[in-house]
Amino acid sequence: MQKINPSEITPEHLYFSRRKFIVGAGALAAGTLVSFSCRRIEPAPPTGEDFCASAKATGSTDELGANLTSCRDITNYNNFYEFSLGKEDVAPLSANFRTSPWTLKVGGLVNKPRTYDMNDILSRFNQDERIYRLRCVEAWSMVIPWVGFRLADLLKEAEPLPAAKFVRFETLLDPDQMPGQKDRSFDWPYVEGLRLDEAMHNLTLLATGLYGKPLPPQDGAPIRLVVPWKYGFKNIKSIVKIDLVEEMPASFWMDYAPHEYGFYANVNPDVPHPRWSQSSERRIGELARIRTLPFNGYGEEVASLYAGMDLRKFY
Amino acid sequence: MRCPKALTHRIVFHVAALLPLLWLLWDLSQNQLTANPIREIQLRTGRYALTLLALSLACTPAYRISGLRQFLDARRPLGLYAFAYASLHFLNFMAVDYRFDFSLIREDLLEKRYAVAGFATYLILLALAVTSTRGWRERLGKKWKRLHRLVYVAAILGVVHFLWQVKADATIPVIYAIAVVLLLAFRLPHLQKALRKNNSKIKRQRSKPQLKT
């Protein structure tokens, strides 16, 4: 056995303190790993409690008899990556979002391009309540009492030219107010598009309110699109630009993952997302999972728009 | 006679391992599980299971570095807790979310790769949990060690399962992936050999009387 030089032997106090250090470091590493599995200590209190206190809707169910989703859930569970990737973090982070002054520019291939501010919009177009289902591509859904007007009415004022085939929408770009826009893994600003006939459809809304009140920031204030037969990500929020264009616009999600998110994005239980199924959904606030309906239950109104189209190909 | 210190350690260990579950139950009672509680339960039980599995894999490297036998003793209980949380995760999916609607489950589970990976992970953990007892160890003999090497496969599959269901924010799954890769890299044979050498150095030093300089 090799003789050990006395000077090589670790002094006892150092030996034990080194072990303590290693164990301590190990505990720190384990603790860090553990903390990633835990939610933060204080969940953000539901914001907009004043908002929900005076929330009103004329109906209590949609046309299929499903209950309205609670105001609290609609205003505290939001996919709005411009603010945060965390659904519950959007409301507190957007609390001070400035919605006034706000301009909405309508242009592109039109006879009468125009810039509106919100007062124009609210006075020129009759705002009505419409109770629609919203189905997220993540397979959860809500029933929402929107207040708004038909997109068709706005587009008719602009008088689209014959060359116009699509409508392109754009969200505000303002990383100071919208910290999520500093995340370069996404291509900001958020862009969405509709085919002209989809945009002119009676169901397609520009929403300015929710539960009888102006939209809160987390739900896309002051004006957003509602296309209830398509997945939620088509319902672009906080719109600043609407253009009539000839080419199919490339949307935010098409850019991000083209083989997962398509242009049409019609709700369809028979066309799965590449990585998860779309055949059922969780209705927020309800206990039982429900089967997803083709076109989110609006098939009667919109299926004809896609007659003859292979919806697996045009997803 | 059981050393009182060891008993305290064990109590602390079990309380710590159960804390995530208690936290979850508390949030459930306070309706603090977001607007989509079933999904939130799914995410949290899954993360707890993966974390405990990773901690279980960290035991042997921790032992090799520190020489503390307690780390080796922690492997089995950590693994079993990982299995327990994985079971809650699986049950939440089958019973609470899908209510045993097998036509719906079949579409999700059998057709979607993230679900297949998750199911495979669970089956491995089940096999390891069942054979974790001394009785099974004796019954299987040499094969036991080989069977339990499947824990590495479970860790990889678990991370892959987590990654495959991400929509856009892969931050946390990637962190787990890195952690698991590091833990597995640690087990590479030559690293093991090097550390064994170090270990015997420590053992020799301990057996010699300490010289005060």
Short mmCIF file of C-alpha atoms in Angstrom, two decimals, chain A residues 1 4 6 8-10 12 15 19 22-23 30 33-34 36-41 43 72-73 77 79 81 85 88 137-138 140 186 253 256 261 272-277 279-280 282 284-285 287-289 291, chain B residues 23 27 31-32 34-36 38 40 44 47-48 51 54-55 65-68 71 96-99 101 103-104 107-108 112-114 163-169 172 175-176 179 202 204-206 208 210-211:
data_model
loop_
_atom_site.label_atom_id
_atom_site.label_comp_id
_atom_site.label_asym_id
_atom_site.label_seq_id
_atom_site.Cartn_x
_atom_site.Cartn_y
_atom_site.Cartn_z
CA MET A 1 0.00 0.00 0.00
CA ILE A 4 0.61 8.78 2.19
CA PRO A 6 1.21 13.56 6.03
CA GLU A 8 -1.58 15.29 1.79
CA ILE A 9 -4.03 14.39 4.51
CA THR A 10 -6.86 16.82 4.68
CA GLU A 12 -10.14 17.19 9.90
CA TYR A 15 -12.59 17.67 5.58
CA ARG A 19 -18.46 17.68 3.09
CA ILE A 22 -20.91 19.66 -0.88
CA VAL A 23 -24.03 18.57 0.91
CA ALA A 30 -32.07 20.10 -5.24
CA LEU A 33 -34.90 21.95 -8.98
CA VAL A 34 -37.71 21.59 -6.50
CA PHE A 36 -39.05 24.86 -10.50
CA SER A 37 -41.73 22.36 -9.76
CA CYS A 38 -43.56 24.67 -7.42
CA ARG A 39 -45.78 27.61 -8.25
CA ARG A 40 -44.80 30.94 -6.82
CA ILE A 41 -45.88 31.44 -3.24
CA PRO A 43 -50.86 33.55 -6.66
CA ARG A 72 -63.68 36.14 -13.13
CA ASP A 73 -62.43 33.30 -15.33
CA TYR A 77 -57.18 33.21 -17.70
CA ASN A 79 -53.43 33.75 -23.65
CA TYR A 81 -48.23 36.51 -25.05
CA LEU A 85 -46.79 33.41 -21.32
CA GLU A 88 -52.83 34.30 -14.88
CA VAL A 137 -56.33 25.36 -29.78
CA GLU A 138 -55.05 24.09 -26.42
CA TRP A 140 -60.17 24.51 -23.50
CA PHE A 186 -41.70 35.32 -31.56
CA TRP A 253 -48.75 31.25 -35.37
CA TYR A 256 -44.02 30.20 -35.41
CA TYR A 261 -50.98 26.16 -37.12
CA PRO A 272 -55.90 16.76 -34.73
CA HIS A 273 -53.11 19.12 -33.85
CA PRO A 274 -49.91 17.23 -34.74
CA ARG A 275 -49.14 16.67 -31.05
CA TRP A 276 -52.54 16.50 -29.34
CA SER A 277 -56.09 15.59 -30.16
CA SER A 279 -61.72 15.76 -30.40
CA SER A 280 -62.67 17.06 -26.97
CA ARG A 282 -62.45 21.34 -21.28
CA ILE A 284 -63.68 26.39 -18.22
CA GLY A 285 -65.81 26.30 -15.09
CA LEU A 287 -66.34 19.57 -14.52
CA ALA A 288 -66.98 17.26 -17.45
CA ARG A 289 -64.95 17.18 -20.62
CA ARG A 291 -66.80 16.63 -27.25
CA TRP B 23 -49.64 22.56 -1.14
CA ASP B 27 -54.65 25.49 -3.32
CA ASN B 31 -59.87 27.58 -5.33
CA GLN B 32 -56.43 28.84 -6.28
CA THR B 34 -56.42 28.85 -11.99
CA ALA B 35 -59.56 28.79 -14.08
CA ASN B 36 -58.51 25.37 -15.36
CA ILE B 38 -57.70 19.94 -13.80
CA GLU B 40 -53.13 22.79 -13.29
CA ARG B 44 -48.06 20.22 -10.99
CA ARG B 47 -43.52 18.31 -12.30
CA TYR B 48 -43.40 16.92 -8.76
CA THR B 51 -38.46 16.39 -9.73
CA ALA B 54 -34.42 13.49 -10.73
CA LEU B 55 -33.61 13.77 -7.03
CA ILE B 65 -18.98 12.97 -3.83
CA SER B 66 -19.77 13.14 -0.16
CA GLY B 67 -19.48 9.60 1.11
CA LEU B 68 -22.73 9.98 3.08
CA PHE B 71 -27.98 9.42 0.04
CA VAL B 96 -60.89 13.28 -13.28
CA ASP B 97 -60.24 14.66 -16.75
CA TYR B 98 -61.46 11.90 -19.03
CA ARG B 99 -63.74 10.08 -16.59
CA ASP B 101 -64.30 7.64 -21.40
CA SER B 103 -63.20 6.30 -26.77
CA LEU B 104 -61.82 9.77 -25.94
CA GLU B 107 -57.81 9.02 -29.36
CA ASP B 108 -55.56 11.03 -27.06
CA LYS B 112 -50.60 11.41 -29.59
CA ARG B 113 -46.93 10.82 -28.95
CA TYR B 114 -46.68 12.90 -25.79
CA LEU B 163 -41.33 18.53 -23.89
CA TRP B 164 -43.75 17.08 -26.41
CA GLN B 165 -46.83 18.69 -24.88
CA VAL B 166 -45.39 22.22 -24.76
CA LYS B 167 -47.25 24.75 -26.88
CA ALA B 168 -44.78 27.63 -26.95
CA ASP B 169 -42.94 28.01 -23.65
CA ILE B 172 -39.22 24.61 -17.72
CA ILE B 175 -34.45 22.87 -17.59
CA TYR B 176 -35.61 19.42 -16.54
CA ALA B 179 -30.91 18.32 -15.28
CA ILE B 202 -11.39 9.25 1.22
CA ARG B 204 -8.07 5.43 3.32
CA GLN B 205 -7.78 8.90 4.81
CA ARG B 206 -10.55 8.16 7.26
CA LYS B 208 -5.62 6.69 9.17
CA GLN B 210 -5.46 12.43 11.63
CA LEU B 211 -2.13 14.13 12.17
#
